[in-house]
Coordinates of C-alpha atoms and ligand atoms in Angstrom, one line a residue:
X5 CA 0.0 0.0 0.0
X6 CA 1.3 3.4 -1.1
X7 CA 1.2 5.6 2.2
X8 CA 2.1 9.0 2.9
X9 CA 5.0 9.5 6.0
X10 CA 8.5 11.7 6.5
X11 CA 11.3 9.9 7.3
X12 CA 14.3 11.4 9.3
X13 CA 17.7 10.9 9.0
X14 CA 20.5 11.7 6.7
X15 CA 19.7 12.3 3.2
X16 CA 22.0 12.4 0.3
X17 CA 21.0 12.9 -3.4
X18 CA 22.4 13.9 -6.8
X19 CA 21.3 17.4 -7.7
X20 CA 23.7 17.0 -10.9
X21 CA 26.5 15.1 -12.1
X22 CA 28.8 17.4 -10.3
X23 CA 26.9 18.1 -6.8
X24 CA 25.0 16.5 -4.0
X25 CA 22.5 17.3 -2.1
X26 CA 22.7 16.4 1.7
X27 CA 20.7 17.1 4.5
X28 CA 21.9 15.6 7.7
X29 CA 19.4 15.3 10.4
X30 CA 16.8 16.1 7.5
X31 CA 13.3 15.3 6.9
X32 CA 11.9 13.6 3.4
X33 CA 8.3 13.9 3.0
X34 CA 6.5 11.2 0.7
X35 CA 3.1 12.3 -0.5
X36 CA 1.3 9.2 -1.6
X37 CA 4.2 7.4 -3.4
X38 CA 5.7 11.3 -4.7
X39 CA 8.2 13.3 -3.4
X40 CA 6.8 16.2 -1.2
X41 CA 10.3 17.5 -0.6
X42 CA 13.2 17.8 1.3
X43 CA 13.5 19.8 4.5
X44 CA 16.4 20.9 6.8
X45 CA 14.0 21.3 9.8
X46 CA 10.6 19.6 10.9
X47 CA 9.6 23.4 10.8
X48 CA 10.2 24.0 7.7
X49 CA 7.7 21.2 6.4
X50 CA 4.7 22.8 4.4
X51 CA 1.5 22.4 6.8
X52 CA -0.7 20.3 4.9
X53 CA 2.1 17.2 5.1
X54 CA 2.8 17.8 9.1
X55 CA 0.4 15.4 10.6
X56 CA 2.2 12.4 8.0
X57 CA 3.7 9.8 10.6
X58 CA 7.3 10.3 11.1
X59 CA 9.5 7.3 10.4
X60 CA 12.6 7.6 12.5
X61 CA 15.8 6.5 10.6
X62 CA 18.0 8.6 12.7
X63 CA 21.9 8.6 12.1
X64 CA 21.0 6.3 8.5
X65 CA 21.7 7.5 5.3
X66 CA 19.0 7.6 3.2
X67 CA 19.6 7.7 -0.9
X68 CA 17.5 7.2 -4.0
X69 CA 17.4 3.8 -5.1
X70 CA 19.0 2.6 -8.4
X71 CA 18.0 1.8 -11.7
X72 CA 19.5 -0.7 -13.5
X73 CA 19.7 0.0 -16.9
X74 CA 20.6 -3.2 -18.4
X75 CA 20.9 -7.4 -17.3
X76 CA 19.6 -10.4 -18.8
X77 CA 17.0 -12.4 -16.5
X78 CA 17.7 -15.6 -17.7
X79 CA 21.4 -15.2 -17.3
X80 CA 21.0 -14.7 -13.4
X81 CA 21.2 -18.8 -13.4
X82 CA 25.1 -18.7 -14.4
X83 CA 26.1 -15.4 -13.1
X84 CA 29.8 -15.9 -12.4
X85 CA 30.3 -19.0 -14.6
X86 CA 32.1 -18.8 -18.0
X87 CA 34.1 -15.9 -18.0
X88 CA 37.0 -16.9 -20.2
X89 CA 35.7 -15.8 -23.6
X90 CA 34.8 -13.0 -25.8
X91 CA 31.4 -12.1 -26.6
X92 CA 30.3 -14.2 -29.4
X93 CA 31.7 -17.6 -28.6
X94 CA 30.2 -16.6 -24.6
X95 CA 27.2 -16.3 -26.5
X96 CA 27.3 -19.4 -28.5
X97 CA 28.9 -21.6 -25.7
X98 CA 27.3 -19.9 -22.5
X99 CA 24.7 -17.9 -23.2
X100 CA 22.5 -19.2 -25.7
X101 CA 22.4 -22.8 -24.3
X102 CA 21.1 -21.2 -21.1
X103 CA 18.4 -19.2 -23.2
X104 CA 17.3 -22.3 -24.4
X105 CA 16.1 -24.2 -21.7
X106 CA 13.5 -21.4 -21.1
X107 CA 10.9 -23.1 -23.4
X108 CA 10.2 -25.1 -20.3
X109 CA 7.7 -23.0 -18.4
X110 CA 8.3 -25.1 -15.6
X111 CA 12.8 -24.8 -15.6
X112 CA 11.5 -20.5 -16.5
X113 CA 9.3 -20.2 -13.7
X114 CA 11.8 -21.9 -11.0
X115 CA 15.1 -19.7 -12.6
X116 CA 12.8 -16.2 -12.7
X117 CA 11.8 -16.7 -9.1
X118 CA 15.0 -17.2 -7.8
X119 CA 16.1 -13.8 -10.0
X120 CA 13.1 -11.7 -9.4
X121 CA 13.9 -12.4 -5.6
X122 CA 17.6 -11.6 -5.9
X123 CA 16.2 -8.3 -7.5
X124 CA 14.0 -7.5 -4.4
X125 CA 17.3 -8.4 -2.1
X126 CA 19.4 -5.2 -3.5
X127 CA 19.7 -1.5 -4.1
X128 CA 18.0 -1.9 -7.2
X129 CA 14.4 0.3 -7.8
X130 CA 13.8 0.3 -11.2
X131 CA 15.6 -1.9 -14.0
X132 CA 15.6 -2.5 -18.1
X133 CA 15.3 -6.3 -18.0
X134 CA 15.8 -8.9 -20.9
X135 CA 14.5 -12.0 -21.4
X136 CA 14.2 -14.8 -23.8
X137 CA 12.6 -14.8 -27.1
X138 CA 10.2 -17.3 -25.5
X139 CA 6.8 -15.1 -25.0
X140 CA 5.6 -17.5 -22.2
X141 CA 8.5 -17.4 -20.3
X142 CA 8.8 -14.1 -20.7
X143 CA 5.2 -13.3 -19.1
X144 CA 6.6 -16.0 -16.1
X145 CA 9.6 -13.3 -15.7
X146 CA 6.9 -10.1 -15.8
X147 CA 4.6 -11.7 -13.4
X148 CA 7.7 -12.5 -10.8
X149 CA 9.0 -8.7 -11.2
X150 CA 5.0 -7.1 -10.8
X151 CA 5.3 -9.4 -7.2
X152 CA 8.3 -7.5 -6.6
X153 CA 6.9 -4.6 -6.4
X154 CA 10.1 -3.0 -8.1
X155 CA 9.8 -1.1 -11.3
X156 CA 10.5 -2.9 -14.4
X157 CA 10.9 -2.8 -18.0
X158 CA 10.9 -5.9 -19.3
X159 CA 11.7 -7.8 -22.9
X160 CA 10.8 -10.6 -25.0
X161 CA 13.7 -11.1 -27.2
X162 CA 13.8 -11.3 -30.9
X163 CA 16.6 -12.8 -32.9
X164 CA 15.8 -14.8 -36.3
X165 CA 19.5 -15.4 -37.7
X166 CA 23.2 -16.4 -36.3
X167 CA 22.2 -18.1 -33.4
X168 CA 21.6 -22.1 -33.2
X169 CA 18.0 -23.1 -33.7
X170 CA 17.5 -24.0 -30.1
X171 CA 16.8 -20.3 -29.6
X172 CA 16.2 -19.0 -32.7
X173 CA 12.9 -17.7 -34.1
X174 CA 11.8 -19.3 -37.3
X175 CA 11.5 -16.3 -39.4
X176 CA 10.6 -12.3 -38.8
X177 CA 7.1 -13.1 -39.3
X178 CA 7.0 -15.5 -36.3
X179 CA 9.0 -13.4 -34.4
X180 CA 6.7 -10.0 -35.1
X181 CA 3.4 -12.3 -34.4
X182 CA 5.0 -13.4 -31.0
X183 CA 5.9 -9.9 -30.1
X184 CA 2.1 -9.0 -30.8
X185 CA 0.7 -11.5 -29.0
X186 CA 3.1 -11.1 -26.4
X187 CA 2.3 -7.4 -26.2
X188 CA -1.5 -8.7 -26.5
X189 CA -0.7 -11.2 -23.0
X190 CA 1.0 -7.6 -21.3
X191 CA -2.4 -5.2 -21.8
X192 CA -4.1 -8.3 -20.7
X193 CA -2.1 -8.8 -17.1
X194 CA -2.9 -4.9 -16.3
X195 CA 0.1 -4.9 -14.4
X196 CA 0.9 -1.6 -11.9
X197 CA 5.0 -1.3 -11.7
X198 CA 5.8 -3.8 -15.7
X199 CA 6.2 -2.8 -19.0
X200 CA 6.7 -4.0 -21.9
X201 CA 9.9 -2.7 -23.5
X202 CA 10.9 -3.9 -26.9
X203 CA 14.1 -6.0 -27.0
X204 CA 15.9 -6.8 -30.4
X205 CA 18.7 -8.7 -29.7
X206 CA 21.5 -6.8 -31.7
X207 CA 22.0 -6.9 -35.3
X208 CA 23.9 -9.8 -35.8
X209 CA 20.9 -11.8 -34.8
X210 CA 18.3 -9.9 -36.1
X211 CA 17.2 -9.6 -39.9
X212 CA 16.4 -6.6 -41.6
X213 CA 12.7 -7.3 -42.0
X214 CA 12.6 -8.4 -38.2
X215 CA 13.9 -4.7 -37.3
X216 CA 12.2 -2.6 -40.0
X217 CA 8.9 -5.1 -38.5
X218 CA 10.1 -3.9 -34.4
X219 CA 10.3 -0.4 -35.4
X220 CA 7.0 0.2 -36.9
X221 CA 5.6 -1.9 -33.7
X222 CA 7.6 0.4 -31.8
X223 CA 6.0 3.6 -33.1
X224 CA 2.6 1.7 -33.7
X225 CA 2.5 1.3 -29.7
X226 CA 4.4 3.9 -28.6
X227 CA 6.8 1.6 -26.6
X228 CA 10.8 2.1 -25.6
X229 CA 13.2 -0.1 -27.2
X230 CA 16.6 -1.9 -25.8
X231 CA 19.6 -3.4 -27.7
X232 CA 23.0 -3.9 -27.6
X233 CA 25.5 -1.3 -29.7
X234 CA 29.3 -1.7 -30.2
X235 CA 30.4 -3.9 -27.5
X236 CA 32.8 -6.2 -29.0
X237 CA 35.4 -5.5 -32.1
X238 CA 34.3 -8.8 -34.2
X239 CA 30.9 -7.9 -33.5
X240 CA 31.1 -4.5 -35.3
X241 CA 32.6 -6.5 -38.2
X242 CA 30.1 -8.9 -38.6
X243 CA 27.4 -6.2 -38.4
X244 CA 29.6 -4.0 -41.3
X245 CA 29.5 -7.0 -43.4
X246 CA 25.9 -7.6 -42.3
X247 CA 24.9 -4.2 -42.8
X248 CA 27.5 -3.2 -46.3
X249 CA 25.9 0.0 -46.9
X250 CA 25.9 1.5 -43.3
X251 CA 28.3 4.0 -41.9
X252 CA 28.6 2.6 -38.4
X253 CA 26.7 0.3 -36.4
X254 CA 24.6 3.0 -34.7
X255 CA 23.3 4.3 -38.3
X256 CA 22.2 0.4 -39.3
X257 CA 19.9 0.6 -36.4
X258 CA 18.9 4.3 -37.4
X259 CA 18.4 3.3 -40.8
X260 CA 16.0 0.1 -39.7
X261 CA 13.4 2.9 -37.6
X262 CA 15.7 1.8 -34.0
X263 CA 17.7 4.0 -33.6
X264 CA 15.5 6.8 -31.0
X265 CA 12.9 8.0 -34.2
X266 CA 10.0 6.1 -32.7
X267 CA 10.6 6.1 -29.0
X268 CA 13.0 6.0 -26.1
X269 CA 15.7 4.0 -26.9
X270 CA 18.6 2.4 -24.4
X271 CA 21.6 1.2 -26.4
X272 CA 23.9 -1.1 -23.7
X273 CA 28.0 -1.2 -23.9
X274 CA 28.8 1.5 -26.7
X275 CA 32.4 0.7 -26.2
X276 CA 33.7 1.1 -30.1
X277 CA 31.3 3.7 -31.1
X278 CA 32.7 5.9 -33.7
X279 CA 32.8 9.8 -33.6
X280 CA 29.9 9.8 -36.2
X281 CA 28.1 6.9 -34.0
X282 CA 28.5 8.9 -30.7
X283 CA 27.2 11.8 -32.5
X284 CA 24.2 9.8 -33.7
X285 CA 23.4 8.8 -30.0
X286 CA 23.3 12.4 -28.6
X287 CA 21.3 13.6 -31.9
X288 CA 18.8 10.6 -31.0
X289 CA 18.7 11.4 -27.4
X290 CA 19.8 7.5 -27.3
X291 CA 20.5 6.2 -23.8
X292 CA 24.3 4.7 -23.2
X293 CA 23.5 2.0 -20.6
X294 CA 27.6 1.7 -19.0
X295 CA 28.1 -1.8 -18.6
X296 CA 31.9 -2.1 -16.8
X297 CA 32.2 -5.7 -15.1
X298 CA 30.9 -7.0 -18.5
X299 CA 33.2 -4.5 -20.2
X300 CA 36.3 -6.6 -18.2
X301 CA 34.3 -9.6 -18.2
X302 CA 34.7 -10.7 -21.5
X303 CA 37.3 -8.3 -22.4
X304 CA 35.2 -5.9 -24.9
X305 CA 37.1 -2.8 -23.7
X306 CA 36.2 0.1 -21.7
X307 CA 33.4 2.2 -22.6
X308 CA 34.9 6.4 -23.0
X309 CA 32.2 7.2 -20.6
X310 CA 33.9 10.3 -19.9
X311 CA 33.5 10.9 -23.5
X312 CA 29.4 10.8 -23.1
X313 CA 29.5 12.5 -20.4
X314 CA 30.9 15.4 -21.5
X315 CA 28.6 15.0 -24.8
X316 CA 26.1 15.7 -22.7
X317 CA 25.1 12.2 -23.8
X318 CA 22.1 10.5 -21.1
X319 CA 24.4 7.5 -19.3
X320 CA 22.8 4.9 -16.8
X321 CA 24.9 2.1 -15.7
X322 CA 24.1 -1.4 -15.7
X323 CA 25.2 -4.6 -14.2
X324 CA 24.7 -6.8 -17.1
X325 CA 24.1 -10.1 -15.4
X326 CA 25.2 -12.2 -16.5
X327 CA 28.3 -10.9 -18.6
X328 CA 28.1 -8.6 -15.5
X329 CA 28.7 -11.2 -12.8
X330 CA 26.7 -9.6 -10.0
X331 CA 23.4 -7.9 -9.5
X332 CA 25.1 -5.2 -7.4
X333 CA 24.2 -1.8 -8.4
X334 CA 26.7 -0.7 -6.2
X335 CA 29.6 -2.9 -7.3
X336 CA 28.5 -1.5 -10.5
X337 CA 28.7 2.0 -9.7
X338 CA 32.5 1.5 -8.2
X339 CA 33.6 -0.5 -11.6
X340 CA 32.2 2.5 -13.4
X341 CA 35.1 4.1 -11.6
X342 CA 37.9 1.9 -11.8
X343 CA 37.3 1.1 -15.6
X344 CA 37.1 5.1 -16.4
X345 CA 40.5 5.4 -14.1
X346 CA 41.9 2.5 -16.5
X347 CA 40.6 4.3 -20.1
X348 CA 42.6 7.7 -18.5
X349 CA 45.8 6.5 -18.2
X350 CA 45.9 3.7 -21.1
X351 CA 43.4 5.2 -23.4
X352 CA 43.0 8.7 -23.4
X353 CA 45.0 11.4 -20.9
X354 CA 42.1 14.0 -21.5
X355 CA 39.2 11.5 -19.9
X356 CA 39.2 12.6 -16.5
X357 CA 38.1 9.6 -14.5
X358 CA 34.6 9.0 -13.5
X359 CA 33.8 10.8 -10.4
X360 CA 31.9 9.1 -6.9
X361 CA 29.2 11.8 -7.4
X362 CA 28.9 10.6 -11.2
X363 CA 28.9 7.4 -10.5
X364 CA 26.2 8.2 -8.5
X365 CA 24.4 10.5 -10.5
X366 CA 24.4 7.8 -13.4
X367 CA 22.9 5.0 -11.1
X368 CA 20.0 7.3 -9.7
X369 CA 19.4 10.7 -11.6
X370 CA 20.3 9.5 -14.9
X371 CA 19.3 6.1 -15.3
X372 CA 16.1 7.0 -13.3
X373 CA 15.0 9.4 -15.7
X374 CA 14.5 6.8 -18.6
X375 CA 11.6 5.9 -15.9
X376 CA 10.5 9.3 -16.1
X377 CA 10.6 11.8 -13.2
X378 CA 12.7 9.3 -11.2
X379 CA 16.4 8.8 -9.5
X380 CA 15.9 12.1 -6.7
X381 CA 14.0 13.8 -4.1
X382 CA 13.3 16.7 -5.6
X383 CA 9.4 17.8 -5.2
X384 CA 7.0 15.5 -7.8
X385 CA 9.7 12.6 -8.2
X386 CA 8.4 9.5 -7.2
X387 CA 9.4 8.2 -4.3
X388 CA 11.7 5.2 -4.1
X389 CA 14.2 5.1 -1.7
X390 CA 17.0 3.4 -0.3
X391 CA 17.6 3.1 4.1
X392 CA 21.5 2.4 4.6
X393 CA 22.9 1.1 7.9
X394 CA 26.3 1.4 8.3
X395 CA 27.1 -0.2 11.4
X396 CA 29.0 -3.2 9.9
X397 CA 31.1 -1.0 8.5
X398 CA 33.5 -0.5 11.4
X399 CA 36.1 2.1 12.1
X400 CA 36.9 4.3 15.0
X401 CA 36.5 7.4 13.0
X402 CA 33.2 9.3 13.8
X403 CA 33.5 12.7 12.1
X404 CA 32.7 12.2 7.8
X405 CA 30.4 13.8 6.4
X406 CA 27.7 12.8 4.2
X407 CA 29.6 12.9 0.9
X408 CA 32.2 10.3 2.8
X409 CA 29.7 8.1 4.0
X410 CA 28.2 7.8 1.0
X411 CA 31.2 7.2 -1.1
X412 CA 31.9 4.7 1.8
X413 CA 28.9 2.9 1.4
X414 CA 28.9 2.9 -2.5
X415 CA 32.4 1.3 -2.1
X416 CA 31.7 -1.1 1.0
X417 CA 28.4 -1.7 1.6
X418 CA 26.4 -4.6 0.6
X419 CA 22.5 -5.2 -0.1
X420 CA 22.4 -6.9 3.3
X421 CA 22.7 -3.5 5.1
X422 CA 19.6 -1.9 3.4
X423 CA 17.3 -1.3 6.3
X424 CA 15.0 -0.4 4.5
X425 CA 13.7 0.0 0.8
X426 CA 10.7 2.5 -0.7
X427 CA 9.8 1.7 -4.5
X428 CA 7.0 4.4 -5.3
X429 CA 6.3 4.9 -1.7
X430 CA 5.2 1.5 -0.7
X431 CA 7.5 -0.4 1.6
X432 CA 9.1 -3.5 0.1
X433 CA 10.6 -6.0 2.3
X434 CA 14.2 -7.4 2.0
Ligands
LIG505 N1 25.0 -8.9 -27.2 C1 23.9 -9.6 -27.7 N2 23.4 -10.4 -26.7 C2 24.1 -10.1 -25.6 C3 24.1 -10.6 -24.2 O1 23.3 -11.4 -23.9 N3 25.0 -10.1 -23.4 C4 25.9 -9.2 -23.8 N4 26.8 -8.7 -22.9 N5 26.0 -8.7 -25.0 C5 25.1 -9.2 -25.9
LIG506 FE1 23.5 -7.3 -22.4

């Protein structure tokens, strides 16, 4: 039940990519699931939300919650298993034979309860989720998330070509009929907090009528689109040979109607991008979802997310389970770091390294806003919120201030000192 309450305690937010907001000993008003503010003093609360119940979380940090821009479902089952290749044999050898076993409702339902659980257990609000190309499976995966009570996008894949038949859709007509119906299944469920998001594989495993077919369904239904762009340096081949005609990778998906010009668009990795691919993206207002343990994981690269970010290009960060070995939005947030303090001094002198606030600022603000108003407190966002304890985190010191404890917690704390968890003002239990 969505209530309406103020908590006390320490609160911490992203104003912008450069500065917090922090309020010790402050007071966060939620109005029925929204944000009514933040205030430095119970005074200073507007009348009409005084008589809300105060919840005491004194001495706690309180933060927004993440959003997790990209991870596979399905993958969840093998997170942390067979790390030692490259993208497209880890598809071929790992991945896909995984995929596979989710035309069996029963093996689907098992495997997306155990992952829509472990999504419930961590900092994680909101997410951009993939499945299979399996529609049934796929509504198994959107009913465990709506339980949740997180806020989900979520996918039914489509691929049609390059992958073994196990998990491969008979032909871009099958594959456009399954996304209707699945679509079809989605108005049916009437969910609150799932959506349907549409979920093209990449290119390499996608035909040209499949995509042409996805972007007039995507403009037909109004609905936001995910993908994979420039992750891996043989992938970009195949999709230039694929793709003959294009100019980069990014333009192919333009040129196919998915590329941003019929709805939000999330593009994960972006580590080889081009200059004229990069400039495509911003011109698209395309989302970069930052993917860094997958970026190390199977040794793509690093992503110049410095590079977007001074674009002014819209980055959210994702773990990428499983090519991103754990569901950890904070793990995530600290590998955005570290790869960006990598790319500096091998790569690229001018990319300053990622910043803690930035990192911060990607996992909340930024990534949050593909939800909408989302990822802060700032009066009308909707409420979802994070409760830190940091008690196992033991030191002697007793003076930091907020910024500190934060970047303490981002680097040390785990999803078992979240006290307590808000996802549109309702309470969800972990
Ligand atoms: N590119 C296409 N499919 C995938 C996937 O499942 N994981 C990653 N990391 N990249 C992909
Ligand atoms: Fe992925």
């Amino acid at each position: 039940m969505t209530e309406s309450f103020i908590i006390h305690g320490d609160i911490v937010y992203s104003k912008d990519l450069t500065e917090l907001a922090c309020y010790e000993n402050g007071w966060l008003v939620c109005d029925s699931g929204i944000s009514g503010g933040v205030y430095k003093t119970r005074e200073e609360i507007p009348v009409r939300y005084q008589a809300y119940p105060v919840v005491d979380h004194t001495d706690c940090l309180i933060i927004p919650g993440f959003t997790d821009l990209h991870l596979h479902a399905p993958q969840f089952a093998f997170r942390g298993l067979g790390m030692d290749k490259e993208l497209i044999d880890w598809l071929d050898e790992v991945a896909f034979p995984e995929e596979a076993k989710y035309s069996d409702s029963r093996y689907a339902g098992t495997a997306y309860r155990m992952f829509a659980e472990a999504m419930k257990n961590s900092g994680t609000v909101r997410a951009l989720i993939f499945g299979t190309r399996h529609t049934d499976a796929t509504m198994l995966l959107m009913d465990a998330m709506e339980k949740t009570g997180l806020v989900s996008m979520v996918g039914k894949v489509n691929m049609d070509r390059n992958c073994p038949d196990t998990v491969r859709e008979e032909s871009s007509e099958v594959s456009l009929s399954e996304t209707e119906r699945w679509l079809q299944l989605t108005k049916e469920r009437n969910y609150s907090n799932t959506y349907p998001i549409l979920s093209p594989r990449f290119i390499p495993a996608c035909s040209d009528d499949l995509m042409k077919g996805l972007a007039n369904i995507q403009g037909k239904y109004h609905l936001p689109l995910q993908s994979h762009l420039s992750e891996n340096q043989g992938e970009v081949k195949m999709v230039k040979k694929l793709c003959p005609w294009s100019t980069s990778y990014g333009q192919a998906y333009d040129r196919f109607g998915c590329f941003g010009a019929n709805g939000p668009t999330v593009m994960a990795h972006c580590v080889w991008s081009s200059d004229e691919e990069m400039l495509m993206i911003k011109k698209n207002k395309v989302y970069v979802a930052h993917c860094p343990a997958a970026n190390m994981n199977l040794s793509s690269g690093m992503a110049p997310t410095r590079k977007y970010i001074s674009m002014g290009i819209k980055v959210g960060i994702g773990t990428d389970v499983g090519a991103g070995h754990c569901k950890s939005m904070f793990d995530a947030m600290v590998q955005t770091i570290e790869v960006s303090k990598l790319y500096w001094k091998y790569v690229d002198i001018h990319a300053k390294p990622v910043t803690m606030e930035e990192a911060f600022c990607l996992a909340t603000r930024i990534g949050g806003s593909f939800f909408g108003k989302c990822g802060a407190f700032d009066e009308g966002y909707e409420f979802d919120a994070l409760v830190l304890d940091e008690r196992e985190i033991r030191t002697p010191i007793a003076d930091l201030s907020l910024k500190e404890r934060l970047e303490r917690f981002i680097y040390l704390g785990e999803y078992r000192d979240i006290k307590a968890k808000y996802v549109r003002g309702s309470s969800i239990l972990i």
